[in-house]
Short mmCIF file of C-alpha atoms in Angstrom, two decimals:
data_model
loop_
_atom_site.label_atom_id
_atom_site.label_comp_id
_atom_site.label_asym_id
_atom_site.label_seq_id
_atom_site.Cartn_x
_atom_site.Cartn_y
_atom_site.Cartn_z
CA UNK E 1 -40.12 47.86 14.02
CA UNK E 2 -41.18 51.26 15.15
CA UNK E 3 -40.30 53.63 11.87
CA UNK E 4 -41.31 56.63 13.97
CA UNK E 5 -38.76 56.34 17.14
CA UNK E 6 -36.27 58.49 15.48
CA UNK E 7 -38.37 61.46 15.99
CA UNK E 8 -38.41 60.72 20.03
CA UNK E 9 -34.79 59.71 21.01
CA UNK E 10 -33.19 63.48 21.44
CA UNK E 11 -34.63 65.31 24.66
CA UNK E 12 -36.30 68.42 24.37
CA UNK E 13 -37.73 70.66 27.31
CA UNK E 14 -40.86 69.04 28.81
CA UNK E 15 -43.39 71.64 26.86
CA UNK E 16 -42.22 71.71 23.71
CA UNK E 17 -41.93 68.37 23.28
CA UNK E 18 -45.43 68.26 24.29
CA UNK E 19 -46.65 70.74 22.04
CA UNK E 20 -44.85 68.75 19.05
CA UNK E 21 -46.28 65.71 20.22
CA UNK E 22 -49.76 67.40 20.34
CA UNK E 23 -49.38 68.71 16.61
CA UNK E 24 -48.40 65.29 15.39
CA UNK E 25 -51.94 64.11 16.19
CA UNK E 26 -53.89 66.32 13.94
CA UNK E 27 -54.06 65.57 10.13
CA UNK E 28 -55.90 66.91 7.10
CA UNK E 29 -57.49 64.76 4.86
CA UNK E 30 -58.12 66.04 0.90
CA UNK E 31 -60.28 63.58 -0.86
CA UNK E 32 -63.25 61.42 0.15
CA UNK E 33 -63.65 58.85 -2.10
CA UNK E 34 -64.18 55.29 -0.63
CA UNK E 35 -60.84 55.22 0.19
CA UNK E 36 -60.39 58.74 1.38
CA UNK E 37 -63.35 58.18 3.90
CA UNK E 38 -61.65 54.84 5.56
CA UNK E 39 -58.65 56.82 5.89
CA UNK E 40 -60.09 59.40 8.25
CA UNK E 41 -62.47 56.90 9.90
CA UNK E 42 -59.23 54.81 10.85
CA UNK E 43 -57.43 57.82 11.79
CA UNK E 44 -60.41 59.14 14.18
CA UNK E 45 -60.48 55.87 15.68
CA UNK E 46 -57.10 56.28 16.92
CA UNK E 47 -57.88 59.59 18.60
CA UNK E 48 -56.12 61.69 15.23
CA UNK E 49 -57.73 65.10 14.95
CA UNK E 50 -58.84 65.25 11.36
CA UNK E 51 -59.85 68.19 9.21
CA UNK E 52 -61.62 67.13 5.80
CA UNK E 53 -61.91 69.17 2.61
CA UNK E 54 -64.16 67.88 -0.62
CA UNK E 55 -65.54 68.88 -3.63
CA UNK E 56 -68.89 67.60 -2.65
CA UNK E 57 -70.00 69.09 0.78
CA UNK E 58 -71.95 65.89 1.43
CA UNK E 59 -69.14 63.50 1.80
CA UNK E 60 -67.77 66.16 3.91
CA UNK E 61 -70.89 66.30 5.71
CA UNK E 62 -70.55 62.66 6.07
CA UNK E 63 -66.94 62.71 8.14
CA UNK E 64 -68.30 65.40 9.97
CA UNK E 65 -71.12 63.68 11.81
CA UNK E 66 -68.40 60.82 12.39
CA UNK E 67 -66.41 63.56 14.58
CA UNK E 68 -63.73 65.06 11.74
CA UNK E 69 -63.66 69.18 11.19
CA UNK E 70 -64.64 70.83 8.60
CA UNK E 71 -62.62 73.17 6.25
CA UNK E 72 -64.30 75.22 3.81
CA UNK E 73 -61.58 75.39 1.24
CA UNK E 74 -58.01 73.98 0.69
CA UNK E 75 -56.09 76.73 1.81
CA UNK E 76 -58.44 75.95 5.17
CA UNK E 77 -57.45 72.47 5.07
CA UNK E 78 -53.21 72.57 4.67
CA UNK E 79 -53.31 75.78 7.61
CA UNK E 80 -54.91 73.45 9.79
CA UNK E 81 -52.39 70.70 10.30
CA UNK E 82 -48.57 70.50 9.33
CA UNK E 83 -49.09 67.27 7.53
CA UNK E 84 -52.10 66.48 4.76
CA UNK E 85 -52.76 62.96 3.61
CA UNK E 86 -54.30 63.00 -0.80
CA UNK E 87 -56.36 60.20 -1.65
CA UNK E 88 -57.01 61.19 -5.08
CA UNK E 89 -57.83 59.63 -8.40
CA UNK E 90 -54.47 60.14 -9.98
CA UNK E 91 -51.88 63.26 -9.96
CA UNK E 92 -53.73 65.47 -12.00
CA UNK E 93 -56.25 65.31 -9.43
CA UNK E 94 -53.63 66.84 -6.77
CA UNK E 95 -52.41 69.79 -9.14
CA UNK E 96 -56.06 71.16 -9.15
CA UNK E 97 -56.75 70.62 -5.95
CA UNK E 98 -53.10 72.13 -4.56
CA UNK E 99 -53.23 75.04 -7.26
CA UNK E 100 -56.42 76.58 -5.18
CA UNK E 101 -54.16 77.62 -2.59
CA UNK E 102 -50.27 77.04 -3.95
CA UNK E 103 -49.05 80.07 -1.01
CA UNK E 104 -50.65 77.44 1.62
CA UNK E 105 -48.12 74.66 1.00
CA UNK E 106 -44.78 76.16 2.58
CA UNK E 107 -43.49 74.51 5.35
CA UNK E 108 -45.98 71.22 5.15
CA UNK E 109 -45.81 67.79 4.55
CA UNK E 110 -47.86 66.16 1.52
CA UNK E 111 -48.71 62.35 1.72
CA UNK E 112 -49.63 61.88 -1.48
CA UNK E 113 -51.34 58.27 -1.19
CA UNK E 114 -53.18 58.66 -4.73
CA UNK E 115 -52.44 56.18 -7.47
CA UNK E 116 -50.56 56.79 -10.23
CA UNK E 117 -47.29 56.05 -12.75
CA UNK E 118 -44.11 56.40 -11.22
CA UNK E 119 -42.76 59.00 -13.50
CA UNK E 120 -46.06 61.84 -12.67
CA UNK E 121 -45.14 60.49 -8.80
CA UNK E 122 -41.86 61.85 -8.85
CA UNK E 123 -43.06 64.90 -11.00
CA UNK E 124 -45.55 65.59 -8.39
CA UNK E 125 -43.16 65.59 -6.00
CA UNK E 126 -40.58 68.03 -7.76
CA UNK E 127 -44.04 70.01 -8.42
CA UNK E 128 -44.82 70.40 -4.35
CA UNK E 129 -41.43 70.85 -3.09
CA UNK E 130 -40.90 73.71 -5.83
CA UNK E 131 -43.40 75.32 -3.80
CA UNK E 132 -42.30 75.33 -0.07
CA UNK E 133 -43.69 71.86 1.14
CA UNK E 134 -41.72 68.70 2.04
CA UNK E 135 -43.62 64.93 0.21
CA UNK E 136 -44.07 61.51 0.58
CA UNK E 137 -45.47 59.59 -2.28
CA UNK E 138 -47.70 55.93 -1.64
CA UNK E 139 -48.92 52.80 -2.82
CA UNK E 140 -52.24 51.33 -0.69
CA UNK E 141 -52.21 47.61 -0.87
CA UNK E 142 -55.89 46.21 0.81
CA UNK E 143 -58.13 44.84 -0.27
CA UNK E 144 -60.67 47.31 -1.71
CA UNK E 145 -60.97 50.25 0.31
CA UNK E 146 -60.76 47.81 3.77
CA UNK E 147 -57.52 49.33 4.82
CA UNK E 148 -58.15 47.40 7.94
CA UNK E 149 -57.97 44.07 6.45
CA UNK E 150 -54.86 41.74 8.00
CA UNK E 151 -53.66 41.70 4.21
CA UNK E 152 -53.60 45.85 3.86
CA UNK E 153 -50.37 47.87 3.81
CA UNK E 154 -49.01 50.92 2.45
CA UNK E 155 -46.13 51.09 0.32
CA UNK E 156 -43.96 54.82 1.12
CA UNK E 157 -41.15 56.11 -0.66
CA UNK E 158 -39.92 59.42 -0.58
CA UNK E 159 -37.08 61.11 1.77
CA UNK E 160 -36.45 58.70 4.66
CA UNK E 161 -36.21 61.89 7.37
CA UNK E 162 -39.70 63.20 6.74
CA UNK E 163 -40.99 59.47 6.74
CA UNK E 164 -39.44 58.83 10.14
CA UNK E 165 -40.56 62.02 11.22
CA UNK E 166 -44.18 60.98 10.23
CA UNK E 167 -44.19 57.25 10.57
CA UNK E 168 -46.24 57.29 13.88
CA UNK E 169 -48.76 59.81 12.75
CA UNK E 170 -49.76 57.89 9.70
CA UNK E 171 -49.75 54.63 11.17
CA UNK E 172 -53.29 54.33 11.87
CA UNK E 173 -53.74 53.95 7.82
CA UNK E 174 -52.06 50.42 7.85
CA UNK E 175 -48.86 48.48 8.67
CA UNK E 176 -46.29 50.61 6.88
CA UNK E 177 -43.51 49.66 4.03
CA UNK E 178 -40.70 52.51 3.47
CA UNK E 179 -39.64 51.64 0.09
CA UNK E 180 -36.54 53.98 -0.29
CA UNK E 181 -35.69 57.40 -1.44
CA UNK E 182 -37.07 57.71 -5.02
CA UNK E 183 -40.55 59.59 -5.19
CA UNK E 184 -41.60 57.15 -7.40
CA UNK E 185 -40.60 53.84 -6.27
CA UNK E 186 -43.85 53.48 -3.91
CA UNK E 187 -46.05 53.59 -7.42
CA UNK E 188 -43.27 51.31 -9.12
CA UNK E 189 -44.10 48.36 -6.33
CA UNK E 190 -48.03 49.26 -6.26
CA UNK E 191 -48.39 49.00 -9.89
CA UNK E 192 -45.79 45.84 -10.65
CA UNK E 193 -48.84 44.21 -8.02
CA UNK E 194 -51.46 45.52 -9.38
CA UNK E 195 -50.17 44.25 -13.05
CA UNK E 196 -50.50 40.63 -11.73
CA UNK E 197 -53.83 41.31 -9.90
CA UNK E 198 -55.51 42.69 -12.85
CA UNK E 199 -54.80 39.83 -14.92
CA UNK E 200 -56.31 37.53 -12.31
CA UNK E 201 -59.59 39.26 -11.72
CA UNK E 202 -60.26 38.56 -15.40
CA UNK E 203 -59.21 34.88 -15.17
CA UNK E 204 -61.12 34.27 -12.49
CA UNK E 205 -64.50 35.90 -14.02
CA UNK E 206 -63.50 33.51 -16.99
CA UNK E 207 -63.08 30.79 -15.26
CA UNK E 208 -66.09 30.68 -13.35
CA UNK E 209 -67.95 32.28 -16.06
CA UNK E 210 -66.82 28.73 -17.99
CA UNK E 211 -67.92 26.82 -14.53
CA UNK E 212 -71.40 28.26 -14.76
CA UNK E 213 -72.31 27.98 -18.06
CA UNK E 214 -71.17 24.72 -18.59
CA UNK E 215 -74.10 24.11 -15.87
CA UNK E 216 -72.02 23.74 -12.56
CA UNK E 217 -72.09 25.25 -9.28
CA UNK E 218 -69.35 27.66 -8.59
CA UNK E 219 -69.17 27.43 -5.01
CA UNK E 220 -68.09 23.87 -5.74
CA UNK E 221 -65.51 25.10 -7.84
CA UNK E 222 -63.96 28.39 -5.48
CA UNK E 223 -62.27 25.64 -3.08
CA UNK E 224 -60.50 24.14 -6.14
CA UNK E 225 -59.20 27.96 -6.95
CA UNK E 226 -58.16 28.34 -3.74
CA UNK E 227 -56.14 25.32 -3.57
CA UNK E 228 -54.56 25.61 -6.58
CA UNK E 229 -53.71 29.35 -5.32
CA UNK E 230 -51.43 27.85 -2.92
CA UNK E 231 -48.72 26.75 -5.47
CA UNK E 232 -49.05 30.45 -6.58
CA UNK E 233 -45.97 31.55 -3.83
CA UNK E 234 -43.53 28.51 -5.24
CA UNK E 235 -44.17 29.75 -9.14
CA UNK E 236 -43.18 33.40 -8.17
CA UNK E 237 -40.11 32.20 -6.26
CA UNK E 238 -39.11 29.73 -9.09
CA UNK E 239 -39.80 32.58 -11.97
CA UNK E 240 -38.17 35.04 -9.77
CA UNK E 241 -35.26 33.41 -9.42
CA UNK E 242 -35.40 32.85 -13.17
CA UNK E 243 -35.94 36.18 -14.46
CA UNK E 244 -33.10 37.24 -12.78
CA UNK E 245 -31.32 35.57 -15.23
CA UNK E 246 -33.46 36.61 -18.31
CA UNK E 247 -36.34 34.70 -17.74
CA UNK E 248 -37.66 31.04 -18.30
CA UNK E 249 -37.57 29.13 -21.85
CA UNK E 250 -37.61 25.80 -23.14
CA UNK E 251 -39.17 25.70 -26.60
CA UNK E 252 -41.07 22.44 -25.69
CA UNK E 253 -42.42 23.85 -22.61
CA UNK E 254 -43.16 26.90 -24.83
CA UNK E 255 -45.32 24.82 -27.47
CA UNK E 256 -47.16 23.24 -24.79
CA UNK E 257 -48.42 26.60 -23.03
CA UNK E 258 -49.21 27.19 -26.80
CA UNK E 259 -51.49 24.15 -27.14
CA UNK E 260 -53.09 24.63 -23.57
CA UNK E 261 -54.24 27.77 -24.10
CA UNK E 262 -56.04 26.50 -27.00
CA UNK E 263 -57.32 23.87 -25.04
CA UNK E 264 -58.85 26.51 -21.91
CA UNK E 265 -59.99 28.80 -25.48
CA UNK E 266 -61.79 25.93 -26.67
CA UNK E 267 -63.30 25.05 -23.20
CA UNK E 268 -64.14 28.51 -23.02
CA UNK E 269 -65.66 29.00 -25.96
CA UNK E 270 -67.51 25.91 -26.04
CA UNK E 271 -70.40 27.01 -23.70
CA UNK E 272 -70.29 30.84 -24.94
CA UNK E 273 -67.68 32.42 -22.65
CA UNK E 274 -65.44 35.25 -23.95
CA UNK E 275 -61.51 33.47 -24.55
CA UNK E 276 -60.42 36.90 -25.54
CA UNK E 277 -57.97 36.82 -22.21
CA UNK E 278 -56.94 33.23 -23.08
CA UNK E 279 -56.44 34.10 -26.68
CA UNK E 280 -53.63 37.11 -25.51
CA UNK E 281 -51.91 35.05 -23.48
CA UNK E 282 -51.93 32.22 -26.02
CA UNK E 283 -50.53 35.32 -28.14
CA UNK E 284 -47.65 35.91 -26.32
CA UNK E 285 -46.37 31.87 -26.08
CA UNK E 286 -46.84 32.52 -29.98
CA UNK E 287 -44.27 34.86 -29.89
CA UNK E 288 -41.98 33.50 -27.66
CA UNK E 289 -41.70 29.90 -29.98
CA UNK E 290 -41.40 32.00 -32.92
CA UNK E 291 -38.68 34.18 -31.31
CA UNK E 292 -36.77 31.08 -30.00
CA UNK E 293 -37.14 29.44 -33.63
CA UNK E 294 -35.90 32.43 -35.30
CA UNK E 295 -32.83 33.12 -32.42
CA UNK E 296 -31.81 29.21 -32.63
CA UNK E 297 -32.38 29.22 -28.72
CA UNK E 298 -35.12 29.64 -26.28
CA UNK E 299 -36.31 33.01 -25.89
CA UNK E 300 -38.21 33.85 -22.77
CA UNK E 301 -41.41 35.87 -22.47
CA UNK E 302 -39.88 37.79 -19.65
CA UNK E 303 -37.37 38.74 -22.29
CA UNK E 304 -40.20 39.73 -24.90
CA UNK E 305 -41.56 42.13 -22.16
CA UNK E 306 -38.31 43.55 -21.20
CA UNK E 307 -38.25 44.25 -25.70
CA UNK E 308 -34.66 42.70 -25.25
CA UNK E 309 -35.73 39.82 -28.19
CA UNK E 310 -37.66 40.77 -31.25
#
């Protein structure tokens, strides 16, 4: 679905709907990082003018050679281009950055694609429009800083007008996802996925960290992981559906997850790998057969997480 037709279904004289259309292909880009640096590369290679501004000249020097303009200072960078796309290290980041040149941000457009907690997303966003500029807040899903990779995408949330207005602009980045209104509900879907990736990285080093030194190949092993991975998208439909209504529990069940995390602890710690994942989640099944012993009924650990069972 094209999120940026709205902006081209009125008619305007011949010129200055050419002129808009001409502005809408310029962008500034604050930040370089790995992330910051794909950005403009993917936005130059769909003909976007892009002016850069960085703390470090070289990474500036870097985009420059690549075809993207220079500006020498921030209030340089948000007079070049109506709209100017953060990649930051978190919020903080953006109130020292926008405070060198505060009088610059009237009548622009902040994309704010820097991660962060909900709550300092939608005080960031009070923070800019207090001071003349319209702001979109996002969440970029890919995988590392490959924003080009088929599973990359970019959670937005923010006003729906000014993401319609930009929608065509900033698709170059990746295929788009407009959450909804709240500032902060871009970080609230980028971090709820990022709380189950985390968790998995670490498995996974365990895991094969318990193939290897148990003297195994683990390219033998990664095609087991893989299949196994594919039951992952029936579990999150099936524990979906149950924590909509307050999660899953069945003491048995619950005293077996108990017992077979000892069982991947013991495997673990067998050949010298650190259980210390295994033993927190082992923690947590703990608490959920204690709660359901102590409540007289099973007690989910969806419910322990939400603090609605002691």
């Amino acid at each position: 679905m094209d999120l940026g037709a709205a902006t081209s279904k009125h008619r305007e004289p011949k010129g200055q709907h050419m002129s808009e259309q001409s502005k809408t292909r310029s962008v500034s880009v604050l930040g370089l990082g790995p992330m910051g640096q794909a950005m403009v590369k993917a936005f130059l290679a769909a003909g976007v003018e892009v002016t850069v501004w960085n703390r470090s000249a070289a990474k500036v020097d870097a985009m420059v050679e690549l075809g993207a303009k220079r500006a020498d200072s921030v209030a340089e960078a948000l007079a070049a281009n109506e709209v100017s796309v953060l990649s930051l290290t978190h919020y903080a980041a953006m109130y020292d950055v926008l405070d060198q040149a505060p009088e610059a941000l009237a009548g622009k457009v902040i994309a704010n694609l820097s991660s962060d907690s909900p709550e300092k997303a939608r005080a960031g966003a009070a923070w800019v429009r207090e001071r003349g500029a319209q702001f979109l807040s996002g969440g970029v899903m890919s995988a590392g800083d490959n924003i080009e990779h088929p599973a990359s995408y970019i959670f937005y949330s923010g006003p729906k007008e000014v993401f319609d207005t930009h929608a065509e602009l900033l698709r170059p980045l990746s295929p788009q996802e407009y959450l909804g209104a709240d500032d902060g509900l871009a970080q609230v879907f980028y971090q709820a996925l990022l709380t189950t990736f985390h968790p998995w990285l670490l498995a996974f080093d365990q895991a094969t960290a318990m193939i290897a030194k148990s003297g195994h190949d683990i390219a033998q092993f990664v095609p087991f992981a893989i299949r196994s991975s594919e039951a992952y998208p029936y579990f999150m439909q099936e524990f979906s559906v149950a924590n909509q209504n307050g999660g899953w529990a069945d003491l048995a069940s619950l005293k077996m997850m108990v017992a077979g995390a000892q069982h991947i602890i013991d495997a673990s710690e067998e050949v010298g790998v650190d259980a210390g994942f295994s033993h927190l989640s082992q923690q947590y099944w703990r608490k959920a057969v204690e709660a359901s012993e102590a409540a007289g009924k099973p007690v989910s650990t969806y419910e322990l997480m939400r603090g609605e069972a002691s």
